[in-house]
mmCIF file of N, CA and C in Angstrom:
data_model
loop_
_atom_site.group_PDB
_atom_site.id
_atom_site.type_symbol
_atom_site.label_atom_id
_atom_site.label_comp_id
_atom_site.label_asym_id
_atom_site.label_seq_id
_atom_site.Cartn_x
_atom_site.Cartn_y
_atom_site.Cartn_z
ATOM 1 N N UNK A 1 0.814 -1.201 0.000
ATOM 2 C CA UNK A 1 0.000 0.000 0.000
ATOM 3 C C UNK A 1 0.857 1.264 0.000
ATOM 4 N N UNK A 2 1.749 1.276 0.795
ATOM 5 C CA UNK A 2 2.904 2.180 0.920
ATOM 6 C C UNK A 2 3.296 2.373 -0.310
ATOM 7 N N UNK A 3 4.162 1.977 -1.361
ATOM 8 C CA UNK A 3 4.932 2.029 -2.027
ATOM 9 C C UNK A 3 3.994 2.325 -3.556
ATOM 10 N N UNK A 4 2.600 2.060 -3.418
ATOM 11 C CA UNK A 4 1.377 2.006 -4.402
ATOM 12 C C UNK A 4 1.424 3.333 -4.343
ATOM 13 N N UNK A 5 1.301 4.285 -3.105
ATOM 14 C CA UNK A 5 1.136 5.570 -2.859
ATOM 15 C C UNK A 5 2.283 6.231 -3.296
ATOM 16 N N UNK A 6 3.487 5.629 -2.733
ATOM 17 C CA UNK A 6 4.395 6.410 -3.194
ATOM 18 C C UNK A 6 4.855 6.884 -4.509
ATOM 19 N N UNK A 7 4.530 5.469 -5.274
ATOM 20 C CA UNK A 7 5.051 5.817 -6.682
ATOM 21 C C UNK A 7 3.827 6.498 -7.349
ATOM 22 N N UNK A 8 2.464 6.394 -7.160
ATOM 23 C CA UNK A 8 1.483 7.316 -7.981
ATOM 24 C C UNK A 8 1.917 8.460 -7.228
ATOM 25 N N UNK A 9 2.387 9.144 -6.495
ATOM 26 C CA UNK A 9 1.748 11.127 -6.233
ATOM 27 C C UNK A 9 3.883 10.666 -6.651
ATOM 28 N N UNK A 10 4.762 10.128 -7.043
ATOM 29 C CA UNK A 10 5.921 10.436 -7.582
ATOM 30 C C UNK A 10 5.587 10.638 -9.084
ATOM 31 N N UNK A 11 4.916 9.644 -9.951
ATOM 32 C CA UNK A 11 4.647 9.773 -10.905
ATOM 33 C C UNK A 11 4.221 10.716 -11.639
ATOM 34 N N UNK A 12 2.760 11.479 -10.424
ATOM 35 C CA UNK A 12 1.857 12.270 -11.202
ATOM 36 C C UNK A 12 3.083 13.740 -10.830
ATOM 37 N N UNK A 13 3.565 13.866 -9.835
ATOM 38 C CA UNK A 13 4.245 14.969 -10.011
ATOM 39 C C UNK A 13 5.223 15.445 -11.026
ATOM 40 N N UNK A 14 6.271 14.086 -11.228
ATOM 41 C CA UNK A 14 6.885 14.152 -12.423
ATOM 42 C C UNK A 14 6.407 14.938 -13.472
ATOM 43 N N UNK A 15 5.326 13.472 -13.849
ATOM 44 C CA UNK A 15 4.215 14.063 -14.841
ATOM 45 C C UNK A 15 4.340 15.898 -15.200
ATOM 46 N N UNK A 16 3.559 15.950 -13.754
ATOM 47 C CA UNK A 16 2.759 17.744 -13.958
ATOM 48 C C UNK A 16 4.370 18.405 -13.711
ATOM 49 N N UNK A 17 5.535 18.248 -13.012
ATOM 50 C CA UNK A 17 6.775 19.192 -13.436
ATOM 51 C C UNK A 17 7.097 19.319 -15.092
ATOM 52 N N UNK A 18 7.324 17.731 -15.318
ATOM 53 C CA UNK A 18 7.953 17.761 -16.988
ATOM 54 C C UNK A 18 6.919 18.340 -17.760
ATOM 55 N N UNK A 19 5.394 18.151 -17.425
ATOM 56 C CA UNK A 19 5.033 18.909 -18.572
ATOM 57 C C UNK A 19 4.356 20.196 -18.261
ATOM 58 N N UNK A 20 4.516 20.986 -17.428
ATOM 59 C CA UNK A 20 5.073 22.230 -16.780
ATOM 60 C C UNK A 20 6.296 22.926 -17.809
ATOM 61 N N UNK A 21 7.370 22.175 -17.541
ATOM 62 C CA UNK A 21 8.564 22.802 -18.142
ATOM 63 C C UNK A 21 8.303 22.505 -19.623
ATOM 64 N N UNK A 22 8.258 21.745 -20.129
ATOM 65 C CA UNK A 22 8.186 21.266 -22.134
ATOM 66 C C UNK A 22 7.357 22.615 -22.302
ATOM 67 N N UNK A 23 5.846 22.660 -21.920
ATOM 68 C CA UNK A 23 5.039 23.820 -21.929
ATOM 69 C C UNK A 23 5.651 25.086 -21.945
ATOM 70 N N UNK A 24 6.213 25.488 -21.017
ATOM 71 C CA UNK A 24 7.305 26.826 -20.787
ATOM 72 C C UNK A 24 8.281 26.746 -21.822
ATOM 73 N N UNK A 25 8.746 25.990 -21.850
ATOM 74 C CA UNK A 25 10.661 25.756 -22.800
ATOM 75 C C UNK A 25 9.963 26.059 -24.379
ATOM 76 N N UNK A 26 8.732 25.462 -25.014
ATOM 77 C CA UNK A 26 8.424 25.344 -25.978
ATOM 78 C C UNK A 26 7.154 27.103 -26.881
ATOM 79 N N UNK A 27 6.329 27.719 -25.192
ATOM 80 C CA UNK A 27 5.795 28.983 -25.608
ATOM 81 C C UNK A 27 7.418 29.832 -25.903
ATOM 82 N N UNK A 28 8.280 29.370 -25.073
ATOM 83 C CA UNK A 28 9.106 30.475 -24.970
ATOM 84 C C UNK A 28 10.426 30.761 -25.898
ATOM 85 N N UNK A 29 10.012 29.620 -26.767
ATOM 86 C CA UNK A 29 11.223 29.228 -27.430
ATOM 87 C C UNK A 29 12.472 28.825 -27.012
ATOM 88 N N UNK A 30 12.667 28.415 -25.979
ATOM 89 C CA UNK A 30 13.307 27.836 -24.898
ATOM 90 C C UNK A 30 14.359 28.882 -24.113
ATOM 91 N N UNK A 31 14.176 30.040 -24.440
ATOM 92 C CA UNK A 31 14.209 30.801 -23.414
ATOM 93 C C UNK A 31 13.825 30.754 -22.468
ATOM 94 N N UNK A 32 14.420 29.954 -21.584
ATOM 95 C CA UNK A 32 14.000 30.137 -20.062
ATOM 96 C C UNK A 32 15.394 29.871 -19.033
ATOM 97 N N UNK A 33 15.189 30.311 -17.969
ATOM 98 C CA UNK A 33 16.077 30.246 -16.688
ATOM 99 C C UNK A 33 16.744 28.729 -16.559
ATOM 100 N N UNK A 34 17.703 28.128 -16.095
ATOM 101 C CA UNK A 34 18.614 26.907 -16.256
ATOM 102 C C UNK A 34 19.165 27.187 -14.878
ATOM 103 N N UNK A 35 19.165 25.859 -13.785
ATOM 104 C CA UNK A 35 19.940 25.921 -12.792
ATOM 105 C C UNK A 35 21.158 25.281 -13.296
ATOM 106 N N UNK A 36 21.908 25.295 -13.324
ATOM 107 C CA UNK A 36 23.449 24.120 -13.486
ATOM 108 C C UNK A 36 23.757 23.357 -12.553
ATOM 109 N N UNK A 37 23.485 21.911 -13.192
ATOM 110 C CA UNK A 37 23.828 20.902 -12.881
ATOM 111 C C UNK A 37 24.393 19.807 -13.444
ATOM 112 N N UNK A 38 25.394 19.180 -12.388
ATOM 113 C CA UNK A 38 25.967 18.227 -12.743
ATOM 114 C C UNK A 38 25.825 17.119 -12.783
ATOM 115 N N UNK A 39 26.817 16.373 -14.029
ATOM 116 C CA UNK A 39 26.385 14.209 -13.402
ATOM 117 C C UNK A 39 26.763 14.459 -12.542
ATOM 118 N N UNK A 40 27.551 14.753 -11.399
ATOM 119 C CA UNK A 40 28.006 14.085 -10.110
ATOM 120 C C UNK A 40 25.803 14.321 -9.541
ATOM 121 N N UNK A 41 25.975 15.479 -9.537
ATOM 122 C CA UNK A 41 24.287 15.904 -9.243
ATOM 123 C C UNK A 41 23.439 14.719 -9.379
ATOM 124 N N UNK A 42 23.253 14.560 -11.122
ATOM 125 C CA UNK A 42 22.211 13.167 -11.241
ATOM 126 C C UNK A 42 22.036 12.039 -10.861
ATOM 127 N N UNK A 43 23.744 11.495 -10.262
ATOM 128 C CA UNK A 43 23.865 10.839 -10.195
ATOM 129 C C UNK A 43 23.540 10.414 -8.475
ATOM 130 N N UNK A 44 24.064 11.406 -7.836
ATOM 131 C CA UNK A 44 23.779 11.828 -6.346
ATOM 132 C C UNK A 44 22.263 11.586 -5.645
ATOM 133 N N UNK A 45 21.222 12.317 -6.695
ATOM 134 C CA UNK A 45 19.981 12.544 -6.655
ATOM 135 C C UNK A 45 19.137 11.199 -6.559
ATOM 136 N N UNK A 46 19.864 10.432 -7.960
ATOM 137 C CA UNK A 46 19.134 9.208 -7.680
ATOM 138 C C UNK A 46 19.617 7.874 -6.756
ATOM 139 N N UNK A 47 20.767 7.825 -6.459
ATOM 140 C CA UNK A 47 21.224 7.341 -5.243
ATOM 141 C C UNK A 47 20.566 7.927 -3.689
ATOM 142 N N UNK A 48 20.122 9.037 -3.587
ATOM 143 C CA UNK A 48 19.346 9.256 -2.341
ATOM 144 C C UNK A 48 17.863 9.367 -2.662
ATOM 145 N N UNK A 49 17.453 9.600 -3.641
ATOM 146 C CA UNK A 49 16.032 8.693 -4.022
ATOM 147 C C UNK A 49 15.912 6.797 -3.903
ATOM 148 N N UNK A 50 16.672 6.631 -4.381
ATOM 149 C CA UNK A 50 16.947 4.982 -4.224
ATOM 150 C C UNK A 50 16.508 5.078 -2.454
ATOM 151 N N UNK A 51 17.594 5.273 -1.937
ATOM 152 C CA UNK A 51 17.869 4.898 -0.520
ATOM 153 C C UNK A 51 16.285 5.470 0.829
ATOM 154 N N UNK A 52 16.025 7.010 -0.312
ATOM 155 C CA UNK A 52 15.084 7.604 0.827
ATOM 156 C C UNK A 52 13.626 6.439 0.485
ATOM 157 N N UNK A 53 13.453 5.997 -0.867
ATOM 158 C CA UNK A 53 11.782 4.822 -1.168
ATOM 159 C C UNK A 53 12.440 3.767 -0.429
ATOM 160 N N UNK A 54 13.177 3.121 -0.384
ATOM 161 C CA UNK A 54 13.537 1.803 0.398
ATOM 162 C C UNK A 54 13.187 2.370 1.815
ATOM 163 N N UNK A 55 13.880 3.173 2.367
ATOM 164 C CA UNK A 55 13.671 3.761 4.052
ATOM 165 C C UNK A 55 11.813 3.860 4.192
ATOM 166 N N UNK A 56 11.270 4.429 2.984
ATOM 167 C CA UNK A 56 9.862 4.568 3.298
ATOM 168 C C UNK A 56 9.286 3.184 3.091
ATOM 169 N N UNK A 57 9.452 2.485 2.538
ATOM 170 C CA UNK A 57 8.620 1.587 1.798
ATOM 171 C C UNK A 57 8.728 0.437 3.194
ATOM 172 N N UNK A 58 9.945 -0.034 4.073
ATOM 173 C CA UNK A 58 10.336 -0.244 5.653
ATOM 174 C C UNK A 58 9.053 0.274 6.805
ATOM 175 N N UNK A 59 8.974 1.657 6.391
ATOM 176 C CA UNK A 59 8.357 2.598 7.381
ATOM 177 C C UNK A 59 6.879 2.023 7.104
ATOM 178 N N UNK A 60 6.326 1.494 5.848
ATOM 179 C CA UNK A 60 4.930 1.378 5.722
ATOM 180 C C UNK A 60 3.570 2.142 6.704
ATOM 181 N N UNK A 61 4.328 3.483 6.053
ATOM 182 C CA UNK A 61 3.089 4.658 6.898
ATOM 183 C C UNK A 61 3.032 5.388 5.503
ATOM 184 N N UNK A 62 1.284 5.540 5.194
ATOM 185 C CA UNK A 62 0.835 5.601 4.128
ATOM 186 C C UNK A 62 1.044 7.068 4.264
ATOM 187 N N UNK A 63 1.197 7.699 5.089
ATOM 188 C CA UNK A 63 1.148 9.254 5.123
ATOM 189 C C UNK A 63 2.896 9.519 4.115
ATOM 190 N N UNK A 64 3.198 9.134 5.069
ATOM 191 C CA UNK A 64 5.193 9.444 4.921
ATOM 192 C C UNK A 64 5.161 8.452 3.359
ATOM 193 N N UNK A 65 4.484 8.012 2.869
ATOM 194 C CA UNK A 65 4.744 7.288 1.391
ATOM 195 C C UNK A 65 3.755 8.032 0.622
ATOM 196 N N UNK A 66 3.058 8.699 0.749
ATOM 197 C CA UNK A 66 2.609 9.546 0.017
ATOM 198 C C UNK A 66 3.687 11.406 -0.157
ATOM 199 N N UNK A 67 3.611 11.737 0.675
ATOM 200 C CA UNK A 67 4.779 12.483 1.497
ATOM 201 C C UNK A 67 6.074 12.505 0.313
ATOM 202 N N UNK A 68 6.569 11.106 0.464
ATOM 203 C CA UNK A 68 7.904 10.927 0.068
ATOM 204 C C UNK A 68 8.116 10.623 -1.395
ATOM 205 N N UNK A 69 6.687 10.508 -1.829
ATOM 206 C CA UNK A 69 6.736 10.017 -3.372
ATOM 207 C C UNK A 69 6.289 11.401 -4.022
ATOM 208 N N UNK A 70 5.688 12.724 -3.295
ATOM 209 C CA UNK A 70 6.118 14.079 -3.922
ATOM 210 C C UNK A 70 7.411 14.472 -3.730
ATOM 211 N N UNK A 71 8.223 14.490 -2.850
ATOM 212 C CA UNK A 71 9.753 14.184 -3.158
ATOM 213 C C UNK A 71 10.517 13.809 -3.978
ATOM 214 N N UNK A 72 10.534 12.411 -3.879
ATOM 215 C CA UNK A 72 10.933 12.032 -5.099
ATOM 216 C C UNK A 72 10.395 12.297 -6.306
ATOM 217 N N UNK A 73 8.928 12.400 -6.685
ATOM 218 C CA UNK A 73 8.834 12.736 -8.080
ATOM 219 C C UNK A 73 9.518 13.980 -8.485
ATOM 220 N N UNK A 74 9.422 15.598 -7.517
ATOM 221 C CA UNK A 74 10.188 16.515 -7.824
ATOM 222 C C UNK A 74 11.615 16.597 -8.612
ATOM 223 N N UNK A 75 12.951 15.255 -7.440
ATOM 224 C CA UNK A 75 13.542 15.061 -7.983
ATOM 225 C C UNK A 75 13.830 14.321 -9.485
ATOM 226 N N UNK A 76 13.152 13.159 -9.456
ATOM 227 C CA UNK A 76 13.159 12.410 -10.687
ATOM 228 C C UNK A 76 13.057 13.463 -11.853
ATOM 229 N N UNK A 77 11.749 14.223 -11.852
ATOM 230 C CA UNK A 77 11.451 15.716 -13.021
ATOM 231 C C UNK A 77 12.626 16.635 -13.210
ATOM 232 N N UNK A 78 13.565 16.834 -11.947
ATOM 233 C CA UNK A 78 14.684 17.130 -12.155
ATOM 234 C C UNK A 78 15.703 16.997 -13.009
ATOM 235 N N UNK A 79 16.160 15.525 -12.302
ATOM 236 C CA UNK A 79 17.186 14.573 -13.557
ATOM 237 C C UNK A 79 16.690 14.420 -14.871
ATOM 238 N N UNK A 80 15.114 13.933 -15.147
ATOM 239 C CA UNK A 80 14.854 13.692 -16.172
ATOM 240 C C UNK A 80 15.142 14.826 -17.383
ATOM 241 N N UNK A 81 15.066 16.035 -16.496
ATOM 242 C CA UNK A 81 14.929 17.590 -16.974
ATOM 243 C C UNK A 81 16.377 17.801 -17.619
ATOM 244 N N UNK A 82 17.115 17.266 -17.168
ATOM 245 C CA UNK A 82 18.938 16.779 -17.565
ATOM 246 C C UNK A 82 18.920 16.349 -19.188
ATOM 247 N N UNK A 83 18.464 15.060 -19.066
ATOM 248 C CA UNK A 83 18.274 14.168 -20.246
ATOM 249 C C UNK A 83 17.154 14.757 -21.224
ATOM 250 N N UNK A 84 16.455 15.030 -20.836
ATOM 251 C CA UNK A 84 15.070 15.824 -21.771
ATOM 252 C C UNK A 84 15.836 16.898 -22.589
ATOM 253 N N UNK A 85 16.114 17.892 -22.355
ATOM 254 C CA UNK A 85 16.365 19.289 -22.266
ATOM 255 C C UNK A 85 18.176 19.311 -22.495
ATOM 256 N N UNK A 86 18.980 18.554 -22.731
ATOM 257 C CA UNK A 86 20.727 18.851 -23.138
ATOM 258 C C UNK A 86 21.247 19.869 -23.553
ATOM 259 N N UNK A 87 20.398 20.817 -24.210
ATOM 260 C CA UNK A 87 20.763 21.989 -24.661
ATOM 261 C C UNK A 87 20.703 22.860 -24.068
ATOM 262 N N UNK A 88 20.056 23.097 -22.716
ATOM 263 C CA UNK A 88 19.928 24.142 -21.935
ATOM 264 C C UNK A 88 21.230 23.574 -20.962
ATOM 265 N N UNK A 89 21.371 24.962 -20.032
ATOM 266 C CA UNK A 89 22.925 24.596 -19.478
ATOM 267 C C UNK A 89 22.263 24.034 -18.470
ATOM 268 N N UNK A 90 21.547 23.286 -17.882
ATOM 269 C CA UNK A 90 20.580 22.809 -16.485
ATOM 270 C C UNK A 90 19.416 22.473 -16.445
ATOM 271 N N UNK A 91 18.799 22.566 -15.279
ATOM 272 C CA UNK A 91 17.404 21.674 -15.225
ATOM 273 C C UNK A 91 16.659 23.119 -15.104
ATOM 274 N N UNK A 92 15.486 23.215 -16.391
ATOM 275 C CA UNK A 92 14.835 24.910 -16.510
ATOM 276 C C UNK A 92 13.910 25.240 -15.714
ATOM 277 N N UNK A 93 14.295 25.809 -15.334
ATOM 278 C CA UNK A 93 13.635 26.629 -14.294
ATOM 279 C C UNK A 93 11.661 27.841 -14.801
ATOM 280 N N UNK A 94 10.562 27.276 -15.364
ATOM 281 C CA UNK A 94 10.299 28.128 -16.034
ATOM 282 C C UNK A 94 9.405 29.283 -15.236
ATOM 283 N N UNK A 95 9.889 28.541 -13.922
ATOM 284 C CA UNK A 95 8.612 29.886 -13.077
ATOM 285 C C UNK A 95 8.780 31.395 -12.610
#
């Protein structure tokens, strides 16, 4: 049940970040704001995503796995924002 929760409100956030930003990057002609980041970054990010769903998924408290899977989806939209987007110097910022 835990981990059901966690990964739908990770998913749907993803979801609504990445297509948040495509939306922005694409009215704007991709003029938009870029944080800079690094692989050491992506790589960092998803190593303490790994570690923080295992710690929750243990905890089986539906609150803290709902909780933790808007967390992580934030990040995941992040990294993905890496790989999506190569041409911008970072993960875009369009707000």
């Amino acid at each position: 049940m835990v981990t059901s929760q966690a990964l739908i409100s990770s998913a749907v956030v993803a979801a609504v970040d990445l297509t948040h930003k495509a939306l922005e990057i694409s009215a704007r002609g991709g003029a938009v704001l870029a944080h800079e980041r690094s692989t050491v970054y992506a790589v960092g990010v998803a190593a303490v995503c790994v570690a923080w769903a295992g710690a929750v998924a243990m905890l089986r408290a539906p609150a803290i796995g709902f909780a933790a899977g808007l967390l992580v989806g934030g990040a995941v939209g992040n990294v993905l924002s890496l790989a999506l987007w190569p041409s911008l110097a970072g993960v875009p910022n369009p707000i």
